[in-house]
XYZ file of C-alpha atoms in Angstrom:
485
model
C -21.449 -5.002 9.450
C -24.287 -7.193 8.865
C -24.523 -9.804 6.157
C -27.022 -7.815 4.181
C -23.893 -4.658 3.663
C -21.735 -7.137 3.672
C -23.419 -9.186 0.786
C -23.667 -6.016 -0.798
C -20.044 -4.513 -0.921
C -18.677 -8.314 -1.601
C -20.614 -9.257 -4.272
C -20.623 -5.883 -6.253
C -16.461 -5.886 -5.923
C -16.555 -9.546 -6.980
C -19.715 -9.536 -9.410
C -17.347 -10.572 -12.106
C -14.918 -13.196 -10.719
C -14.709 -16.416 -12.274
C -13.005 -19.080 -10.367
C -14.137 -22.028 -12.519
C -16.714 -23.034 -10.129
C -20.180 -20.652 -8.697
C -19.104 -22.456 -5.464
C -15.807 -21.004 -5.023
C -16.904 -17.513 -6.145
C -19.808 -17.620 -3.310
C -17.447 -18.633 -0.945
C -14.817 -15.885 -1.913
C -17.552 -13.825 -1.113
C -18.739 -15.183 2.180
C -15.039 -15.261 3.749
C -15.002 -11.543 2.855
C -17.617 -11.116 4.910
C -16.520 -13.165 7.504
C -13.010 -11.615 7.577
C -14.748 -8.166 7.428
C -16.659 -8.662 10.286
C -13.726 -10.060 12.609
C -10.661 -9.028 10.529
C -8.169 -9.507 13.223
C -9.826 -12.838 13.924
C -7.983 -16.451 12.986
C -10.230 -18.385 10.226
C -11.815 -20.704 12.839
C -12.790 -18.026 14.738
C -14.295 -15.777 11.770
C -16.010 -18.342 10.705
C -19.813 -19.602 12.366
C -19.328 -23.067 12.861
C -17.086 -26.098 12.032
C -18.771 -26.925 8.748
C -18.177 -23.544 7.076
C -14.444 -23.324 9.035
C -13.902 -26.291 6.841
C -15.019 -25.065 3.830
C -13.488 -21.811 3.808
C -9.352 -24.162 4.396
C -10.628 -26.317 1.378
C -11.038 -22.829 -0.216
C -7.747 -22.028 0.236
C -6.318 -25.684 -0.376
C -7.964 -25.840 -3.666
C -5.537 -24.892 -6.717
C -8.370 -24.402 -8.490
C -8.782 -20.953 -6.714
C -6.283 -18.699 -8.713
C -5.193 -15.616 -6.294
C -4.218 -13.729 -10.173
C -8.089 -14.240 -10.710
C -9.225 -12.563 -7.186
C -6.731 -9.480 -7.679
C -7.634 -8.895 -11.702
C -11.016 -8.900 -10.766
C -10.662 -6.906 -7.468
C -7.943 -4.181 -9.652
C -10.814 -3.986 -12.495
C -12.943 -2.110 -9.986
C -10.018 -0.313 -8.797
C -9.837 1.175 -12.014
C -13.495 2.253 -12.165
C -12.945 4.034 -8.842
C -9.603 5.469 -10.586
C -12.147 6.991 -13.853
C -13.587 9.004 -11.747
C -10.246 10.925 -10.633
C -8.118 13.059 -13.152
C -4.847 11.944 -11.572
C -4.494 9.225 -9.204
C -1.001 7.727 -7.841
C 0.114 4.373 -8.109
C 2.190 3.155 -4.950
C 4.398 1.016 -5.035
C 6.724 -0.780 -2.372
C 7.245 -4.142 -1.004
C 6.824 -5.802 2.636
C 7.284 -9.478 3.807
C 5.600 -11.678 6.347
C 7.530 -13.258 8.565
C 6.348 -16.851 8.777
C 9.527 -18.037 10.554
C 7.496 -19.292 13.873
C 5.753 -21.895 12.219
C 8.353 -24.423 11.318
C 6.291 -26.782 9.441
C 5.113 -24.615 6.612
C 6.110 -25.459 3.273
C 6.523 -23.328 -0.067
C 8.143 -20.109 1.790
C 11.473 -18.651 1.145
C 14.493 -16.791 2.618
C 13.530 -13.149 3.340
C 16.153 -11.951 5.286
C 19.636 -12.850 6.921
C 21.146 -11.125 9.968
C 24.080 -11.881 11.832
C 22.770 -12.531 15.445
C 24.593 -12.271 18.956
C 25.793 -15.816 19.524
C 25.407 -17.062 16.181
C 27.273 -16.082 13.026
C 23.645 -16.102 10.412
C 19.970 -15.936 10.918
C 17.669 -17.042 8.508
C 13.874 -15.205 8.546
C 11.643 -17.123 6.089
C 8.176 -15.696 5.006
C 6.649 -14.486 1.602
C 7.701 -11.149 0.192
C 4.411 -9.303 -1.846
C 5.366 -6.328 -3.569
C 1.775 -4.270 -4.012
C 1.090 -0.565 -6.294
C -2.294 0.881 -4.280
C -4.218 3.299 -5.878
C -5.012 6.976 -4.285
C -6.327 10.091 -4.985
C -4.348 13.294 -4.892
C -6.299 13.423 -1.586
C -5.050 10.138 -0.270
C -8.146 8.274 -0.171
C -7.452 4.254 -1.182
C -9.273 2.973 -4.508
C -7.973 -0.396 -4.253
C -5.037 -2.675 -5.243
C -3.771 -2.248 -9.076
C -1.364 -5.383 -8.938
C -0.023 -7.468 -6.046
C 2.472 -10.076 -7.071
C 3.415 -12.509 -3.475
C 6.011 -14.949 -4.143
C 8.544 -17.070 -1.975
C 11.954 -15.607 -2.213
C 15.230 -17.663 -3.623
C 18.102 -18.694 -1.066
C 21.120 -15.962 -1.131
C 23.414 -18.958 -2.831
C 20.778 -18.896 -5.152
C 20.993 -15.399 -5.884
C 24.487 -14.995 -6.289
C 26.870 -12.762 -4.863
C 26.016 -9.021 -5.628
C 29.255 -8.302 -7.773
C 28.060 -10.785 -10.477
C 24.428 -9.747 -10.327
C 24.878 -6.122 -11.300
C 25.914 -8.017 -14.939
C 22.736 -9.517 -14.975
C 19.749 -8.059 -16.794
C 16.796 -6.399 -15.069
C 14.529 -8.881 -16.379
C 16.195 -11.567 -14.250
C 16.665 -9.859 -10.913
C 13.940 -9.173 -8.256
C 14.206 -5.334 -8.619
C 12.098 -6.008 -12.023
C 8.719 -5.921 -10.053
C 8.833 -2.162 -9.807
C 8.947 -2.577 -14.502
C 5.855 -5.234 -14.041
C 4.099 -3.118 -11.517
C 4.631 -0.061 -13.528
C 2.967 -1.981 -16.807
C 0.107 -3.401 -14.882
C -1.010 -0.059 -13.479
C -0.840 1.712 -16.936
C -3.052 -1.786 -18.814
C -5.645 -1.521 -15.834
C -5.961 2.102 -15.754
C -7.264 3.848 -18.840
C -9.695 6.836 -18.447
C -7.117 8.825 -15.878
C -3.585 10.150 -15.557
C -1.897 7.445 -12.942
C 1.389 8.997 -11.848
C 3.730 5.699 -10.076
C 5.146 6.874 -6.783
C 8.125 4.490 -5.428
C 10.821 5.401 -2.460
C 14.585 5.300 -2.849
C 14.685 1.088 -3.764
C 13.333 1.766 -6.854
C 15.672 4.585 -7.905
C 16.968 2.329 -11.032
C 18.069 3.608 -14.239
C 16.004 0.367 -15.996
C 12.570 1.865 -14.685
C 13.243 5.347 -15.633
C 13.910 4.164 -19.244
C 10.751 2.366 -18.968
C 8.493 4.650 -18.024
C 9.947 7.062 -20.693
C 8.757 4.174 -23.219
C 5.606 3.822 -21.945
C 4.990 7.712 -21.180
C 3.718 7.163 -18.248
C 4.473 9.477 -15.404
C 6.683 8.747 -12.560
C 7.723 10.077 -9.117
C 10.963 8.451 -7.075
C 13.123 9.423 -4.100
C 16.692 9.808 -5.259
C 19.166 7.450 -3.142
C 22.195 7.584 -5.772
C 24.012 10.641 -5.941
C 24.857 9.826 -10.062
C 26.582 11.488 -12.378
C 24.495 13.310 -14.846
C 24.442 15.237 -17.924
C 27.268 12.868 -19.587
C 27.727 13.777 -23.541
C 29.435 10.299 -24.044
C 29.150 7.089 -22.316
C 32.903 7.676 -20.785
C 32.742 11.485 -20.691
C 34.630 12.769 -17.493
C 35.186 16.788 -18.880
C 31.630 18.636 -17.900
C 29.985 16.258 -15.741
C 28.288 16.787 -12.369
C 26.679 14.977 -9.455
C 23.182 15.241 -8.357
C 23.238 16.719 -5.844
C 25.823 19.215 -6.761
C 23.901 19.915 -9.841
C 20.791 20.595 -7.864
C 22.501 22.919 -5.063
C 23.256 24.672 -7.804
C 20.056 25.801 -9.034
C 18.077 28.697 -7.727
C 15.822 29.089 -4.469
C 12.609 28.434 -5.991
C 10.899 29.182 -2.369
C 10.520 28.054 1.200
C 7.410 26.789 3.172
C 6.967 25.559 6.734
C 6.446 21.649 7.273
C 5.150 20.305 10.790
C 7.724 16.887 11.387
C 5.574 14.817 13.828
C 7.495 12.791 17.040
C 8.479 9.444 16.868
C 9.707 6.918 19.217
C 12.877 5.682 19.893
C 13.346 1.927 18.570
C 15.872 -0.687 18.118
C 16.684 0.860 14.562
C 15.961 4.675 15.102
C 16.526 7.168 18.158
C 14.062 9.215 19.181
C 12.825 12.396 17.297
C 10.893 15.085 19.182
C 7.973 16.918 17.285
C 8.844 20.584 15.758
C 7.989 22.970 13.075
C 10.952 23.273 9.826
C 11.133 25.432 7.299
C 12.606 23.771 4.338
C 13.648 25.466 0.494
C 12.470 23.696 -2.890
C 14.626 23.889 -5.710
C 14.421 22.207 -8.881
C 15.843 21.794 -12.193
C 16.093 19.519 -15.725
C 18.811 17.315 -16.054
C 19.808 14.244 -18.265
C 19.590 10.639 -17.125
C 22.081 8.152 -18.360
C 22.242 4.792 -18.494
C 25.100 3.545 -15.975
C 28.632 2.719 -18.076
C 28.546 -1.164 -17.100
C 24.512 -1.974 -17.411
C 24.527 -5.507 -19.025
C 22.737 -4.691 -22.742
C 24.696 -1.895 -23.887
C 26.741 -4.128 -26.057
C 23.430 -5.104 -26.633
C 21.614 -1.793 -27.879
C 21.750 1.816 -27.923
C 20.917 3.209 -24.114
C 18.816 6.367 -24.487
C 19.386 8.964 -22.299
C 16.129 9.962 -20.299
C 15.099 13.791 -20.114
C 13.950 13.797 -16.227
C 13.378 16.745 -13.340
C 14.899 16.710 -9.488
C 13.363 18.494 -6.846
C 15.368 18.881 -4.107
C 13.909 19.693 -0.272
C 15.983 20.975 2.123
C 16.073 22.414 5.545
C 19.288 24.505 5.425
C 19.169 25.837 9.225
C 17.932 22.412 11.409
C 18.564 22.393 15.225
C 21.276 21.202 16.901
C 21.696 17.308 17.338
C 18.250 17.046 14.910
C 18.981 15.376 11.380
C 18.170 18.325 8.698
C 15.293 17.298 6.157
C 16.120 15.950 3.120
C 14.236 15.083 -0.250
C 15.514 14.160 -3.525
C 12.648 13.283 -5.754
C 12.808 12.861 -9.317
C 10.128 12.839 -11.927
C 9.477 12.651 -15.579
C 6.459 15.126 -14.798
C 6.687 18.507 -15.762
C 8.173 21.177 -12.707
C 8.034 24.667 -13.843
C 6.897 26.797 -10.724
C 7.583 26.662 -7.143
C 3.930 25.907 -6.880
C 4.469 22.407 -8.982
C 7.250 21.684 -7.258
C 5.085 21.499 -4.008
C 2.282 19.617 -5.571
C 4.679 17.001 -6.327
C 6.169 16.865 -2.852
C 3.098 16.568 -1.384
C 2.293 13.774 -3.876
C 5.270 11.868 -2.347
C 4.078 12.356 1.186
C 1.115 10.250 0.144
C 3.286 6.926 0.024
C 3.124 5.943 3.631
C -0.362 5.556 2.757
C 0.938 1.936 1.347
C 3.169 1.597 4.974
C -0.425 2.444 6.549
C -1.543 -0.337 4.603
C 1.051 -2.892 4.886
C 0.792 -2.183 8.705
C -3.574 -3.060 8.925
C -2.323 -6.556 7.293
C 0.707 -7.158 9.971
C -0.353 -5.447 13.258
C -4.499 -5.503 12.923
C -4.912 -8.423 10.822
C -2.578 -10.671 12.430
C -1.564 -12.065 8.890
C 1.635 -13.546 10.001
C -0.245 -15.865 13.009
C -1.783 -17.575 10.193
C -0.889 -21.448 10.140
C -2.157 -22.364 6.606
C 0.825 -25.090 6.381
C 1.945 -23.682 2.982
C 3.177 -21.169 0.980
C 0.586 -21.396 -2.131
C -2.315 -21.208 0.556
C -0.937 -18.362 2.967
C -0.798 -16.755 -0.769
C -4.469 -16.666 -1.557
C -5.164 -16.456 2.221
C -2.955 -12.831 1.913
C -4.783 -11.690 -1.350
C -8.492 -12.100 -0.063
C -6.768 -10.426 3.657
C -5.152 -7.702 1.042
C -8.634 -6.742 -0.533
C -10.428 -6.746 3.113
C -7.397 -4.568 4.179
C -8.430 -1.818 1.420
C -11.731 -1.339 2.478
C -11.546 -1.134 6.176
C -8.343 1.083 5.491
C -10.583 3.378 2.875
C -13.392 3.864 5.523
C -10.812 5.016 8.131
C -9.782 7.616 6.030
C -13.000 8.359 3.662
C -14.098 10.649 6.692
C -11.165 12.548 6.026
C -11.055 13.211 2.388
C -15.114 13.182 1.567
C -16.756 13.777 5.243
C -20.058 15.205 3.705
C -20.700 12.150 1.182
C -23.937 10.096 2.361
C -22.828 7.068 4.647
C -25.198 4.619 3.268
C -22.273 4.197 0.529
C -20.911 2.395 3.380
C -23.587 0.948 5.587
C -26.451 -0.403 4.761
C -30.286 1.214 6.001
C -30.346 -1.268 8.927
C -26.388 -0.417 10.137
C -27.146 3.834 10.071
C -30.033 3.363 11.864
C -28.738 1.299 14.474
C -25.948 3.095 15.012
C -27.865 6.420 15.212
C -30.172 4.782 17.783
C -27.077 3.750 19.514
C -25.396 7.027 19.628
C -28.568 9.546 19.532
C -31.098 7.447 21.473
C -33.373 8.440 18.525
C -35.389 6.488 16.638
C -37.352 8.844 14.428
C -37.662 6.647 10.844
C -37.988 10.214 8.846
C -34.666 11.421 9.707
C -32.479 11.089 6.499
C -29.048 9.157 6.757
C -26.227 10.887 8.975
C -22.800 11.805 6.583
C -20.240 9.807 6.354
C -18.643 12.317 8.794
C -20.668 11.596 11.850
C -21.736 7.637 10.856
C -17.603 7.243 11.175
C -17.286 9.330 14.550
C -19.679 7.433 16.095
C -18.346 3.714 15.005
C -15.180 5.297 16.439
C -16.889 6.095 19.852
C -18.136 2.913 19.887
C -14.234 1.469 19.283
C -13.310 3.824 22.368
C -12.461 7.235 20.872
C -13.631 10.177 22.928
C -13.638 12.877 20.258
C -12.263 15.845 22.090
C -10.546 18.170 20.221
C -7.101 16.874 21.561
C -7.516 13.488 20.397
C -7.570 13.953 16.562
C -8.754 11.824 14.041
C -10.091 8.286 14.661
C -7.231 5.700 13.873
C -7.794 1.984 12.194
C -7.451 -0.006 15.041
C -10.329 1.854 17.363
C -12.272 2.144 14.000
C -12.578 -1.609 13.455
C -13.005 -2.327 17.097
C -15.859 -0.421 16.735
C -17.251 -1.495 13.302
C -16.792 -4.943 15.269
C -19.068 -3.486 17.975
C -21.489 -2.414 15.693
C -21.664 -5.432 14.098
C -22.754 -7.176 17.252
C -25.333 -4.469 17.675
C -26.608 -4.833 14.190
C -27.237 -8.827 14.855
C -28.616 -8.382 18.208
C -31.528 -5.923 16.636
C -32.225 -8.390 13.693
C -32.265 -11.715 16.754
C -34.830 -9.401 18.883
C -36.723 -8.638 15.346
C -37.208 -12.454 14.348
C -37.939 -13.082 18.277
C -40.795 -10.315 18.401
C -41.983 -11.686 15.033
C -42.126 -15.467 15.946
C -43.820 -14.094 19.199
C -46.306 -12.253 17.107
């Protein structure tokens, strides 16, 4: 991309940020552009020269520069993107950054401990940042609603787990999923925004609050409870989950393709097939667990809530049947809801998607900032860069006929049709978003045949890269031919 797009997209998503200082919100700007020209560059290397390598550490050194202001203004034009949508979802999960390699960075904390082969504890120590992304119903990224990255306490800190379940929500980590859930529903006005979390954030706290907020939630189950209690120590009429849900009727069965995935250190390998799976679903009361810390406190509502339950009653031998438990506050009257939801929850590893540009193509984790308050502004500009070049890898997907010069600017399409056509007719109108994205992928290597499938993120910004090359090249032989002139 060339400065003039890049000017362009920056400056409109950060029109409204206010720093304290014009300085710092031009050069919030300009390392956008920088890191959105080489994203899975280091700084020194995004950056032109030494003077403005400098200026863009003192940028994140300074702290002046408040990474709440970047995201609020960055999640206010989220939410304009969201106006336009009836329903959008609200992901939510967490990931951390290991930054365990670079022993002389301050400000991080403990974010994992393992017991190793020839010693007895390891310690991992990094940042944790727990993000909710906006998409459509189609899956197409709007932009970060809230991001919250903090350095984790010590487990002595913590306590031991048999104390903490005594401890109110409001004092335990687990409470980001309630400030997450808040934030989306203050940012987002003009459209339904329907919070979709996996299994961690199956807790009875969140349920109640999105029942006091009204705002609509959608969770994989990981607790088979017991539900439907009349009395807090009822044990005459009560059932389990799951055995409440096998219980209700077939509602239907569709087929579902399971893709193949690779054997790792944590998973064995799963071969691609075809499954035909059942949907049922049913009402059911959630109550508030018999030992949660306030209900000496106050009265614990229960919360009216639906399961729908997936299942693939017949799998293969030696293959793990599929299994959903999702729960929702939504309304599930037909097998066709039912599925609308389901797919809804297949739209999460859009966030994994995410989390993975920052780690794998981004490099995040190389970064040697020195501190923990630095890597955290350093990951919130990377975060918002992350969103775009995520959205244009899959805007091709879920809008292919929409104009590409929402994306590139009249210099960029017409050097990249040149490129890719050999034609340099100026009366030709911009190509779609369709074609402007499969040729930036054939210039990041993909060869389009009909075997290959869609263009991923990594070939896609290898070839953005490429094109921005091509786009400075044409404006260097411009000026040349001009001074010439």
């Amino acid at each position: 991309m060339n400065e003039i797009n890049q000017s362009t997209w920056s400056e409109e998503e950060f029109s409204k940020v206010n720093l304290g200082d014009k300085r710092l919100n031009n050069r919030l700007i300009q390392l956008c552009d920088r890191f959105s020209d080489a994203p899975e560059s280091p700084i020194n290397q995004a950056c032109e020269d030494w003077s403005e390598t400098k200026s863009a550490y003192r940028f994140f050194q300074n702290d002046k520069v408040r990474s709440s202001e970047i995201l609020s203004t960055h999640s206010a034009k989220t939410a304009q993107r969201a106006n336009a949508h009836g329903t959008i979802l609200a992901i939510q999960d967490t990931s951390y950054f290991n930054y365990t390699s670079h022993p002389k960075t301050e400000g991080l904390g403990e974010i994992s401990m393992k017991k190793g082969k020839n010693v007895k504890e390891i310690y991992a120590h990094g940042l944790a940042m727990h993000a909710c992304l906006a998409v459509t119903t189609q899956g197409l990224p709007l932009g970060l609603l809230s991001q919250k990255i903090s350095a984790r306490e010590s487990r002595s800190t913590r306590g031991r787990k048999s104390n903490r379940d005594r401890v109110p929500i409001e004092e335990k980590e687990s409470f980001r999923w309630l400030e997450s859930l808040r934030e989306a529903m203050e940012v987002v006005r003009d459209s339904r925004v329907v919070t979709v979390c996996d299994r961690e954030c199956d807790i009875y706290d969140f349920f109640k609050c999105s029942h006091e907020l009204d705002a609509p939630v959608l969770v994989r189950a990981t607790s088979d409870r017991t539900i439907n209690r009349k009395s807090r120590y009822a044990e005459k009429d009560v059932i389990k989950l799951w055995d409440y849900m096998i219980s209700c009727p077939d509602a239907g069965s569709y087929e579902i393709g399971i893709p193949h995935k690779s054997k790792t250190k944590h998973n064995s390998e799963r071969f691609a097939r075809r499954a035909v799976v059942t949907v049922r679903f049913g009402a059911f009361q959630l109550n508030a667990p018999r030992n949660h810390p306030k209900q000496k406190l106050e009265k614990l509502p229960d919360v009216e809530m639906n399961a729908i339950y997936v299942l693939e009653e017949n799998p293969p031998e030696d293959e793990d049947a599929v299994e959903w438990m999702l729960l929702t506050n939504l309304e599930v009257s037909s097998f066709e809801e039912a599925c609308e939801k389901v797919a809804w929850y297949c739209l999460r590893w859009r966030i994994e998607m995410f989390f993975k540009v920052l780690k794998s193509g981004f490099r995040v984790e190389a970064c040697r900032l020195g501190h923990g308050e630095r890597l955290s502004r350093y990951l919130t500009v990377m975060s918002i860069v992350a969103w775009r070049l995520f959205m244009i890898t899959l805007i091709a997907r879920t809008d292919p006929r929409q104009c590409c010069s929402s994306l590139l600017s009249e210099h960029e399409w017409k050097v990249l049709r040149s490129k890719s056509t050999k034609e340099d007719d100026p009366t030709n109108p911009p190509p779609t978003i369709k074609q402007a994205v499969a040729w930036i992928a054939k210039l990041g290597g993909h060869l389009g045949r009909k075997c290959d499938g869609p263009p991923g993120t990594i070939t896609l910004w290898r070839g953005w890269k490429r094109l921005t090359d091509l786009c400075e090249g044409a404006r260097l032989a411009k000026c040349e031919n001009s001074s010439c002139g």
